[in-house]
Tab-separated table of C-alpha atoms in Angstrom:
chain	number	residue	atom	x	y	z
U	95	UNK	CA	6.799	-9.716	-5.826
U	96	UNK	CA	4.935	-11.479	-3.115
U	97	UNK	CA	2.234	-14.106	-2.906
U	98	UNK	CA	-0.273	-15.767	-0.489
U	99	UNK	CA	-2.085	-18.954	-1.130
U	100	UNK	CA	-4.778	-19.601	0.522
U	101	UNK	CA	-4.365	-23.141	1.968
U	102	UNK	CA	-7.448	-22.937	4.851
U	103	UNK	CA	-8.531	-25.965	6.587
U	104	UNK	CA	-8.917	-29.820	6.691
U	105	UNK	CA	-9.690	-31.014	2.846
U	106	UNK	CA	-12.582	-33.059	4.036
U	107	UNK	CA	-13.772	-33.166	0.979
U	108	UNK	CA	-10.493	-35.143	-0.119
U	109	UNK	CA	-10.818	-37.475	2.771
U	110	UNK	CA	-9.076	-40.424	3.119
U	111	UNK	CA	-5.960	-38.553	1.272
U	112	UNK	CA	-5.706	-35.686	3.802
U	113	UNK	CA	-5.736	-37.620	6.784
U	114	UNK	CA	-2.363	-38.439	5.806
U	115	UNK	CA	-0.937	-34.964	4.681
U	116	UNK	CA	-2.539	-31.630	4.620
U	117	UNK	CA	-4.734	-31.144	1.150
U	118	UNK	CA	-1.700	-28.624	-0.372
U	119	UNK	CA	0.549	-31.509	-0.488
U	120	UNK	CA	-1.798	-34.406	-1.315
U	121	UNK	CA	-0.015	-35.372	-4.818
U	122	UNK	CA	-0.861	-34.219	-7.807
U	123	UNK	CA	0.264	-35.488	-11.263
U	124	UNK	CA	3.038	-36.958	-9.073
U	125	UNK	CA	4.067	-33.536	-7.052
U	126	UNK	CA	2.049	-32.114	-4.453
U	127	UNK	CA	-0.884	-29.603	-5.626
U	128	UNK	CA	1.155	-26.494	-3.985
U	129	UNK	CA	4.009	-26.962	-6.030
U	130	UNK	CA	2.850	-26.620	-9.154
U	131	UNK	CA	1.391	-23.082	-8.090
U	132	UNK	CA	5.059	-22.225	-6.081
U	133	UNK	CA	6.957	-23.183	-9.354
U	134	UNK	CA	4.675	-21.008	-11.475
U	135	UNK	CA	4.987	-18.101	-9.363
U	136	UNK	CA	9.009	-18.583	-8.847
U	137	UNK	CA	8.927	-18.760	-13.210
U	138	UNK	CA	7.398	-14.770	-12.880
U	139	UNK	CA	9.917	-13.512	-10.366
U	140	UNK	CA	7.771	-13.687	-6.988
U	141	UNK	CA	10.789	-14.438	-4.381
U	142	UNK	CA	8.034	-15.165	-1.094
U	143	UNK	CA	5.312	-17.184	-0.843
U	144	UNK	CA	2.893	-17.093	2.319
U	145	UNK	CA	0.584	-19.649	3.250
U	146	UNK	CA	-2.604	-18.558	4.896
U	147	UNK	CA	-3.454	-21.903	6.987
U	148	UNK	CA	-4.921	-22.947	10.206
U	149	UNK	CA	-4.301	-26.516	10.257
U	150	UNK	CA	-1.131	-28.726	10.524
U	151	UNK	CA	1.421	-25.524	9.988
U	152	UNK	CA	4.942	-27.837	10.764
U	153	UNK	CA	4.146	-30.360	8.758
U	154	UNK	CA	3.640	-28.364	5.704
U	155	UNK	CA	6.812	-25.910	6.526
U	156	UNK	CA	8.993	-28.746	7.220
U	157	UNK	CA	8.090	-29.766	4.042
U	158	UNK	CA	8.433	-26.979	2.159
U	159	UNK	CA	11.608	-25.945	3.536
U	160	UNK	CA	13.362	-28.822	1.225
U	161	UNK	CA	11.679	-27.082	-1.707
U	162	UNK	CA	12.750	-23.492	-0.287
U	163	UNK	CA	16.399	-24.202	-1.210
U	164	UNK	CA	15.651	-25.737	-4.724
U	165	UNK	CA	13.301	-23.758	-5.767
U	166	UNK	CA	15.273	-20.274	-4.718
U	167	UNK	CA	11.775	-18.902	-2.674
U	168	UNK	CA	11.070	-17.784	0.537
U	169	UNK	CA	8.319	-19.686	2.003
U	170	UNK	CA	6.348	-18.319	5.395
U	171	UNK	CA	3.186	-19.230	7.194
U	172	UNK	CA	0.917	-17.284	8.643
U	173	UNK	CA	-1.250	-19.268	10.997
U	174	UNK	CA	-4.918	-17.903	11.946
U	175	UNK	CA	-6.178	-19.203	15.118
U	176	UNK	CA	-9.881	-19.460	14.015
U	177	UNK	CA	-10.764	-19.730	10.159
U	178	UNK	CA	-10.949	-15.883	8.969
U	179	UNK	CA	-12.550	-17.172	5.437
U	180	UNK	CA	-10.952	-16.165	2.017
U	181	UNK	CA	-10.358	-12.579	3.311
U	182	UNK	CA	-9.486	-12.339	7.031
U	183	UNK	CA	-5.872	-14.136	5.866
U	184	UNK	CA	-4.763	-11.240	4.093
U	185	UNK	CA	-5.590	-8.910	6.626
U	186	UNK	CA	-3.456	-11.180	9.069
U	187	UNK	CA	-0.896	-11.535	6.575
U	188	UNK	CA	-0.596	-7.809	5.853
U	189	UNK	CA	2.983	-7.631	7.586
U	190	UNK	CA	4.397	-9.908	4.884
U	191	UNK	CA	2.879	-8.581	2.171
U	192	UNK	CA	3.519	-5.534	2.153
U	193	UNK	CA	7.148	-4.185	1.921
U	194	UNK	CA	6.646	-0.432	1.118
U	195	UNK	CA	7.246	-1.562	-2.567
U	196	UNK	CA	3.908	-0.747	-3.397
U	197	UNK	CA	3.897	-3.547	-5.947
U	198	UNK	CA	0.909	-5.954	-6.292
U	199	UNK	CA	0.937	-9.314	-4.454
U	200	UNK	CA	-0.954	-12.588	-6.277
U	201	UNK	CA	-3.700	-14.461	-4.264
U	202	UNK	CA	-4.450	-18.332	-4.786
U	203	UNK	CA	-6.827	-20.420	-3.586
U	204	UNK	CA	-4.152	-23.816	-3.061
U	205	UNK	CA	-7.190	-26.177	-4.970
U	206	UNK	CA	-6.893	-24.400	-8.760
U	207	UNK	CA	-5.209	-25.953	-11.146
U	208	UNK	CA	-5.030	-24.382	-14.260
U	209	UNK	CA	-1.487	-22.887	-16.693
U	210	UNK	CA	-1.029	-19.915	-14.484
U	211	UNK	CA	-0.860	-17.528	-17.131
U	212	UNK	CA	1.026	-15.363	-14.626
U	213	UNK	CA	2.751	-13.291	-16.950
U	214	UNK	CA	-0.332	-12.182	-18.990
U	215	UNK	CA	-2.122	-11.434	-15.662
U	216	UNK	CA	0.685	-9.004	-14.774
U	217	UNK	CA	0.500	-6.930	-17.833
U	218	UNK	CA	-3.040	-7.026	-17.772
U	219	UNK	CA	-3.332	-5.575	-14.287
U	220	UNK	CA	-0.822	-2.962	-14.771
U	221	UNK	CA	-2.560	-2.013	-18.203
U	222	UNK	CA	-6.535	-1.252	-16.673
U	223	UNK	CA	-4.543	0.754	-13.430
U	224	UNK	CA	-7.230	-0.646	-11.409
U	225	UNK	CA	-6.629	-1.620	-7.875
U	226	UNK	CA	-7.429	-5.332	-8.234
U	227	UNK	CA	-7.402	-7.575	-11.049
U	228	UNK	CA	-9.021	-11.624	-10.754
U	229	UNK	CA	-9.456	-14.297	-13.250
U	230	UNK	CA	-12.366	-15.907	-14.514
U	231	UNK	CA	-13.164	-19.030	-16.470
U	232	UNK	CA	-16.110	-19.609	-18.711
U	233	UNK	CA	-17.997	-22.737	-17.279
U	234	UNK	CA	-20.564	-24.920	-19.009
U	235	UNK	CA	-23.532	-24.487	-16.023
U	236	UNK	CA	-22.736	-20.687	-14.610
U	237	UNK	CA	-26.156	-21.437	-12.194
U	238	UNK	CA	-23.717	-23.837	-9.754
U	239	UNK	CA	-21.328	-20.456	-8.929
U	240	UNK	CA	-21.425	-17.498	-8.139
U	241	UNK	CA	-20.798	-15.321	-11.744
U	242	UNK	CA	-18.741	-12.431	-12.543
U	243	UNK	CA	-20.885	-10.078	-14.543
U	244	UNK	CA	-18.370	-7.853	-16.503
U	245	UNK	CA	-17.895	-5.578	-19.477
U	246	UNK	CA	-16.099	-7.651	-22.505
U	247	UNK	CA	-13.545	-4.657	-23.824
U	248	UNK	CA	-12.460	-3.539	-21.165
U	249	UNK	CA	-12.726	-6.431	-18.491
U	250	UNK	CA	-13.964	-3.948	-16.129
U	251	UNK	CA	-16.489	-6.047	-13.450
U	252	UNK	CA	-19.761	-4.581	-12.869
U	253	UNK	CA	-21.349	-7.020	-10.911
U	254	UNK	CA	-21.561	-10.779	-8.931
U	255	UNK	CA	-24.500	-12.966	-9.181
U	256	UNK	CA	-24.344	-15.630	-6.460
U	257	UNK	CA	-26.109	-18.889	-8.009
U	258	UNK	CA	-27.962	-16.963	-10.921
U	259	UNK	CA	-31.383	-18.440	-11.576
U	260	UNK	CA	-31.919	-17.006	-15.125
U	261	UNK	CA	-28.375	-16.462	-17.415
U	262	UNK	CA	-26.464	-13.558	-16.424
U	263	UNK	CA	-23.208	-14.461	-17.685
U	264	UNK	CA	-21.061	-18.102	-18.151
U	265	UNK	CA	-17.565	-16.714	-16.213
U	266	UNK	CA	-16.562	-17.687	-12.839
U	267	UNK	CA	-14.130	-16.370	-10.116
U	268	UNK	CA	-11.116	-18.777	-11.022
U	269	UNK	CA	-9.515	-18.256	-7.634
U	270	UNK	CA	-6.419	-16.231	-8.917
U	271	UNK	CA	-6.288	-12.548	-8.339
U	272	UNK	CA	-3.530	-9.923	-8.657
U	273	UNK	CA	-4.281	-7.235	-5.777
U	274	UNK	CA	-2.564	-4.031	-5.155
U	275	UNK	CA	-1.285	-3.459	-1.654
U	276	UNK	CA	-4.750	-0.319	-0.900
U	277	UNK	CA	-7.125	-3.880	-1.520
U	278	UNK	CA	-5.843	-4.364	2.348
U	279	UNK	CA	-6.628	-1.278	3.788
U	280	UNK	CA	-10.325	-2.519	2.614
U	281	UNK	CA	-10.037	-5.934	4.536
U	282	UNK	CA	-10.751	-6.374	8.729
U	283	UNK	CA	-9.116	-8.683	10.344
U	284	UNK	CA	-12.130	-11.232	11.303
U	285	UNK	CA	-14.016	-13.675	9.430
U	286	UNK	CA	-14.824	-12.402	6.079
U	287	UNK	CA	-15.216	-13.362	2.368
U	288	UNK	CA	-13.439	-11.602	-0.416
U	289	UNK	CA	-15.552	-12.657	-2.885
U	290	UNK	CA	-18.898	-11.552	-0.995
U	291	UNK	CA	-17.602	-8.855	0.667
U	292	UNK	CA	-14.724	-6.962	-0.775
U	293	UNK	CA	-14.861	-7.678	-4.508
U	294	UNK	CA	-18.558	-6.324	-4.755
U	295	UNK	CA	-17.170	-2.893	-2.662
U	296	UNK	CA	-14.309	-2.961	-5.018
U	297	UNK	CA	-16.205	-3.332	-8.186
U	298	UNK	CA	-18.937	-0.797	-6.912
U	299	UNK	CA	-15.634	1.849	-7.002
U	300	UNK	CA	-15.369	0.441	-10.383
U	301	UNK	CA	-11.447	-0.504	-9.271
U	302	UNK	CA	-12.002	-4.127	-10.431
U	303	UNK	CA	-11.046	-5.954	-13.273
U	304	UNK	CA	-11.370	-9.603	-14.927
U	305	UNK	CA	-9.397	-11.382	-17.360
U	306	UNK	CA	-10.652	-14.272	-18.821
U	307	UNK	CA	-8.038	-17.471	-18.013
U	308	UNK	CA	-7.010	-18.685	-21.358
U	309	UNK	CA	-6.425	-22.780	-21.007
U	310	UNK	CA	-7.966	-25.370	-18.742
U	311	UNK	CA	-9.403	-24.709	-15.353
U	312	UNK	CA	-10.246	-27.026	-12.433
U	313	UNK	CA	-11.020	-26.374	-8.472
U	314	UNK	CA	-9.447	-30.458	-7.744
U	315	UNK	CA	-10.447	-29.938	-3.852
U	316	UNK	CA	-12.493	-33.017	-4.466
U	317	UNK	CA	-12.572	-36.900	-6.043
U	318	UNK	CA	-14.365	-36.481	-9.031
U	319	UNK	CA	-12.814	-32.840	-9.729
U	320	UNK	CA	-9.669	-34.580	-8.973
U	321	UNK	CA	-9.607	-37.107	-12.307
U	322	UNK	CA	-11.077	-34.471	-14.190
U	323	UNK	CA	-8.267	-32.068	-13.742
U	324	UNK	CA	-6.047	-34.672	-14.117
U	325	UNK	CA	-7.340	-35.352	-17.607
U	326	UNK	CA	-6.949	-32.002	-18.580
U	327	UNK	CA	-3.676	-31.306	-16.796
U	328	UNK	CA	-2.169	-34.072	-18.775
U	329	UNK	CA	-4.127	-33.043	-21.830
U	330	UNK	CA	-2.533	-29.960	-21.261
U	331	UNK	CA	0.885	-31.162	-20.789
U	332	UNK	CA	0.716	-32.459	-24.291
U	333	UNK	CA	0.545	-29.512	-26.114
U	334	UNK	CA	3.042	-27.516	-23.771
U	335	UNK	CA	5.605	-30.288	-23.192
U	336	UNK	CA	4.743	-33.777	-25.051
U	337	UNK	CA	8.265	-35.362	-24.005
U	338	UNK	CA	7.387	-35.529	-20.458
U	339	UNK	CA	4.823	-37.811	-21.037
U	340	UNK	CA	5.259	-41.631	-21.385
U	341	UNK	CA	5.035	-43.473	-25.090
U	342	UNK	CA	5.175	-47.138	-26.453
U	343	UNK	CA	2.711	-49.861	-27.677
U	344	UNK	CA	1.641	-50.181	-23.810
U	345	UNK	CA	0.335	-46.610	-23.487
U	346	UNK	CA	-3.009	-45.533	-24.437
U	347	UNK	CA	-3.667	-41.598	-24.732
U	348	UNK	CA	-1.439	-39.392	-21.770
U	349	UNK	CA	0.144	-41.097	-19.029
U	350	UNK	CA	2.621	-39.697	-17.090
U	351	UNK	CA	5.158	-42.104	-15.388
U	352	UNK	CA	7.778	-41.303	-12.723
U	353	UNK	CA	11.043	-41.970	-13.783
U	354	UNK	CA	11.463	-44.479	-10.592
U	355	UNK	CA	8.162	-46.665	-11.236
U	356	UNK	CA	8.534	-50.165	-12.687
U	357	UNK	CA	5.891	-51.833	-15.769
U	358	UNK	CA	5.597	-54.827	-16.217
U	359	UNK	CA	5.274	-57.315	-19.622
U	360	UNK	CA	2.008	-57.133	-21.388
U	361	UNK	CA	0.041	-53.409	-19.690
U	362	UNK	CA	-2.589	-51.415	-21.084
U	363	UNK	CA	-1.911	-48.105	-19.587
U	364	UNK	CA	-4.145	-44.972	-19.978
U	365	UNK	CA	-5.679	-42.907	-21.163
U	366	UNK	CA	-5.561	-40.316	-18.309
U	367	UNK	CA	-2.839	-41.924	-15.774
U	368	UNK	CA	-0.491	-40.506	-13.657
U	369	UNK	CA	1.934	-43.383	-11.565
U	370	UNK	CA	3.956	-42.192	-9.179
U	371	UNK	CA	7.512	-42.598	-7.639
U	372	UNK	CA	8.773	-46.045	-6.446
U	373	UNK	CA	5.291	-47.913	-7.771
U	374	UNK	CA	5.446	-51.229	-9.577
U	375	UNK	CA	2.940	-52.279	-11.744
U	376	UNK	CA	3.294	-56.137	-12.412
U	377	UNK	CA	2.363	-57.749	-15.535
U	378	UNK	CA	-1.115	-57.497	-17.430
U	379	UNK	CA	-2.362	-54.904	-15.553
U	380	UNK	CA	-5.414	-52.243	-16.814
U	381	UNK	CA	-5.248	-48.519	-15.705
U	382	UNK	CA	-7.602	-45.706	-17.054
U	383	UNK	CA	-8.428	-42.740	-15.933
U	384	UNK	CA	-6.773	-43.046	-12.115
U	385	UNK	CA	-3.671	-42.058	-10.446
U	386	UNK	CA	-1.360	-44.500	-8.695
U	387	UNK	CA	0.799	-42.685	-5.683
U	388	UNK	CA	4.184	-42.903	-4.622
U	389	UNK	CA	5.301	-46.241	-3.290
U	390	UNK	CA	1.921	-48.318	-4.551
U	391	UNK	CA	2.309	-51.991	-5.993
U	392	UNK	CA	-0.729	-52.975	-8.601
U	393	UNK	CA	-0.354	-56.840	-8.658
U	394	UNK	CA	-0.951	-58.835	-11.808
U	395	UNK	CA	-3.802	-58.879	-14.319
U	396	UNK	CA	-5.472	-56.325	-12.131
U	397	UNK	CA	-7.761	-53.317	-13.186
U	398	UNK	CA	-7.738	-49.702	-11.937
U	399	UNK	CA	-9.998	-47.196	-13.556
U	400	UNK	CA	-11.474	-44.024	-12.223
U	401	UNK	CA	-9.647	-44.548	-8.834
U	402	UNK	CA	-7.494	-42.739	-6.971
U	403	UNK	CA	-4.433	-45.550	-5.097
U	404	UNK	CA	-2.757	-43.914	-2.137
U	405	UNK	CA	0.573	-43.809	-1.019
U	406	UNK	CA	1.877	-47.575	-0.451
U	407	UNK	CA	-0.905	-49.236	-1.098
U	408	UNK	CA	-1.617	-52.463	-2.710
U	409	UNK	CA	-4.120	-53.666	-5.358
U	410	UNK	CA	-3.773	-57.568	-5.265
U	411	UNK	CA	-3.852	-60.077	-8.424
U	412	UNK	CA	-7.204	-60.116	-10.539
U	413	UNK	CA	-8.545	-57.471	-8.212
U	414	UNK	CA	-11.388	-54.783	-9.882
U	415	UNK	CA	-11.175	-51.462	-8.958
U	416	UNK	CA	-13.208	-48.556	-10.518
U	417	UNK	CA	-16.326	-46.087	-10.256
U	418	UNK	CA	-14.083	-43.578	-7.866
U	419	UNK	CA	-12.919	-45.733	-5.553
U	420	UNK	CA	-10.406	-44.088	-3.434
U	421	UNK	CA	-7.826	-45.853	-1.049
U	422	UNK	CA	-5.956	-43.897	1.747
U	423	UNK	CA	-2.480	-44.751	2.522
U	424	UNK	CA	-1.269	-48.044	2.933
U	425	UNK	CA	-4.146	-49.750	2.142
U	426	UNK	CA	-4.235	-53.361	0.963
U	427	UNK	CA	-6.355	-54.871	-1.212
U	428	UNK	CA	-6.559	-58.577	-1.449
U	429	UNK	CA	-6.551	-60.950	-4.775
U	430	UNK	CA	-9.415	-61.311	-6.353
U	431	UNK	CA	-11.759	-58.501	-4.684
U	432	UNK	CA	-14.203	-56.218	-6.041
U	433	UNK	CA	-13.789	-52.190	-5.101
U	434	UNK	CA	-17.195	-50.177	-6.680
U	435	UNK	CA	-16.934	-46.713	-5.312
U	436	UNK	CA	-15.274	-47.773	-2.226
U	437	UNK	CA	-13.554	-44.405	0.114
U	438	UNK	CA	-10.811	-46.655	2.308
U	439	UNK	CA	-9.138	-45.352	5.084
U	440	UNK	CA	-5.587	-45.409	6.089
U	441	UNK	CA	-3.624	-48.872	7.153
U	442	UNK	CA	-6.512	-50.995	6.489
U	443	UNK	CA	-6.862	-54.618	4.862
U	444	UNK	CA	-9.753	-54.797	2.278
U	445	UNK	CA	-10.146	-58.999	2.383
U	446	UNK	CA	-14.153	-58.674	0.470
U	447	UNK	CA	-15.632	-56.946	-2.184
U	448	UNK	CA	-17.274	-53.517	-1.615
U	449	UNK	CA	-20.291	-53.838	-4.229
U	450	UNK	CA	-21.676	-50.226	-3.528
U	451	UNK	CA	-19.951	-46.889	-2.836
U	452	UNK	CA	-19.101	-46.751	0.788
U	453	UNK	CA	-16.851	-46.028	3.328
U	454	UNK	CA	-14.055	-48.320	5.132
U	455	UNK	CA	-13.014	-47.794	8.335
């Protein structure tokens, strides 16, 4: 089996992070966000994965091919000129995909995190017949998406309702579909939108299905998105595999420490904390609710909550750093100083306090 993930363009919304590496492999409960959807799909047999990107192409192959070898996969790119949307990629990518096989390919939008009930999905799809299957996740406040109006029994979809005003339905497009290899004789290649354009034509031919995505879901392509999913990634990771996470009078609720970081004497750590490879965390230190990234040093009696720390960075003694503050690599932040809401870019010294959310050039 075959996959593509849609990896598009430049993460803006995860600014500073991405100016350092493309969003796919900002990290991610310490591995980059694309690897936990590669492992997943390696676990249910697919041996290729395509990347549908138009931004930064070496720098995520020459990445990848490290975890090519490992992980026993065959990763390509397939590199659009001009941004085609969420459908235009496959339609580029058609050449990989399909290998006469006639078996369906997976689609992935490179933000979701979620289990990747893979397996499930492929029964499911090859149970209806239909020619495309996608996932859906119930949501607390359906009038912020566009909703998947569908029939319960059967999962068959009947309609989308783009921003509903009155309540049509609480299930969203999750951003994981299973397609058969006709869905791309439906697709042009130019700019166009598979959820606007071809699952409505698909669903009107009554060839589309939904199955409801049992477990957490999150779209993490931004800050606050980002801690959430961590909090349920980790809450997550307790039920599935409790040993991976870290224990002892220190830890508060689900942390997850890298075998490599260092903690010091006297910590409160957690709930909701993920510290990377390499870091050091010096005595008395506070973290909640943040993640601390490969190669970062938290000085003493410091306090991190609701923050995101970039690679290499520093948080200085008796600093304060909270209400989604987010530091871009190798940032430095000096004793004592304040950090409310503060976005930091790259190789900067922060020497006073930000009192208000803002960004640091």
């Amino acid at each position: 089996m075959k996959a593509l993930i849609l990896v598009g363009g430049f993460g803006t919304r995860l600014r500073p992070l991405t100016l350092s590496v493309p969003k796919p492999l900002v990290d991610f409960a310490n591995k980059p966000m694309i690897l936990h959807q590669i492992e997943a799909l390696r676990d249910v047999g697919v041996t290729e994965v395509v990347l549908a990107i138009n931004y930064q192409p070496e720098v995520m192959l020459n990445f990848l091919k490290d975890f090519e070898a490992k992980l026993g996969i065959k990763i390509t790119c397939s590199q659009e000129t001009e941004p085609l949307g969420t459908a235009g990629p496959l339609a580029l990518a058609r050449d990989k995909l399909i290998d006469g096989s006639g078996e369906p390919f997976f689609v992935l939008n490179s933000d979701v995190i979620s289990e990747y009930p893979f397996d499930e999905l492929i029964k499911f799809h090859k149970s209806h017949g239909g020619e495309a299957t996608i996932m859906v996740t119930k949501v607390d406040e359906p009038s912020k998406y566009g909703v998947v109006v569908m029939e319960e029994e059967t999962g068959k979809v009947d309609r989308f309702v783009e921003k509903p005003k009155i309540f049509v339905g609480n299930k969203i497009n999750a951003g994981i579909y299973l397609l058969n290899p006709s869905v791309l004789d439906r697709i042009e290649l130019r700019p166009t939108s598979i959820e606007k354009e071809v699952f409505p034509q698909i669903a009107a031919d009554k060839e589309l299905f939904a199955m409801v995505l049992p477990g957490f879901w999150m779209d993490v392509g931004q800050p606050k998105d980002y801690i959430t999913g961590l909090r349920l990634y980790l809450n997550s990771l307790r039920k599935r595999s409790p040993s991976k996470l870290a224990s002892g009078a220190h830890i508060v609720g689900n942390v997850l420490v890298h075998e490599t970081a260092v903690i010091g004497e006297g910590c409160l750590i957690g709930p909701d904390v993920a510290i990377g490879p390499g870091c050091v965390v010096e005595s008395g230190v506070r973290l909640s609710r943040c993640t601390v990234m490969r190669g970062a040093r938290v000085k003493k009696h410091s306090c991190i909550s609701s923050s995101i720390i970039g690679w290499h960075s520093t948080v200085g003694q008796w600093a304060r750093v909270e209400n989604m503050t987010i530091l871009g690599e190798d940032v430095h932040v000096c004793d004592e100083i304040y950090s409310n809401g503060g976005v930091v870019l790259p190789h900067k010294e922060i020497k006073s306090s930000i009192l208000k959310p803002e960004i640091v050039m």
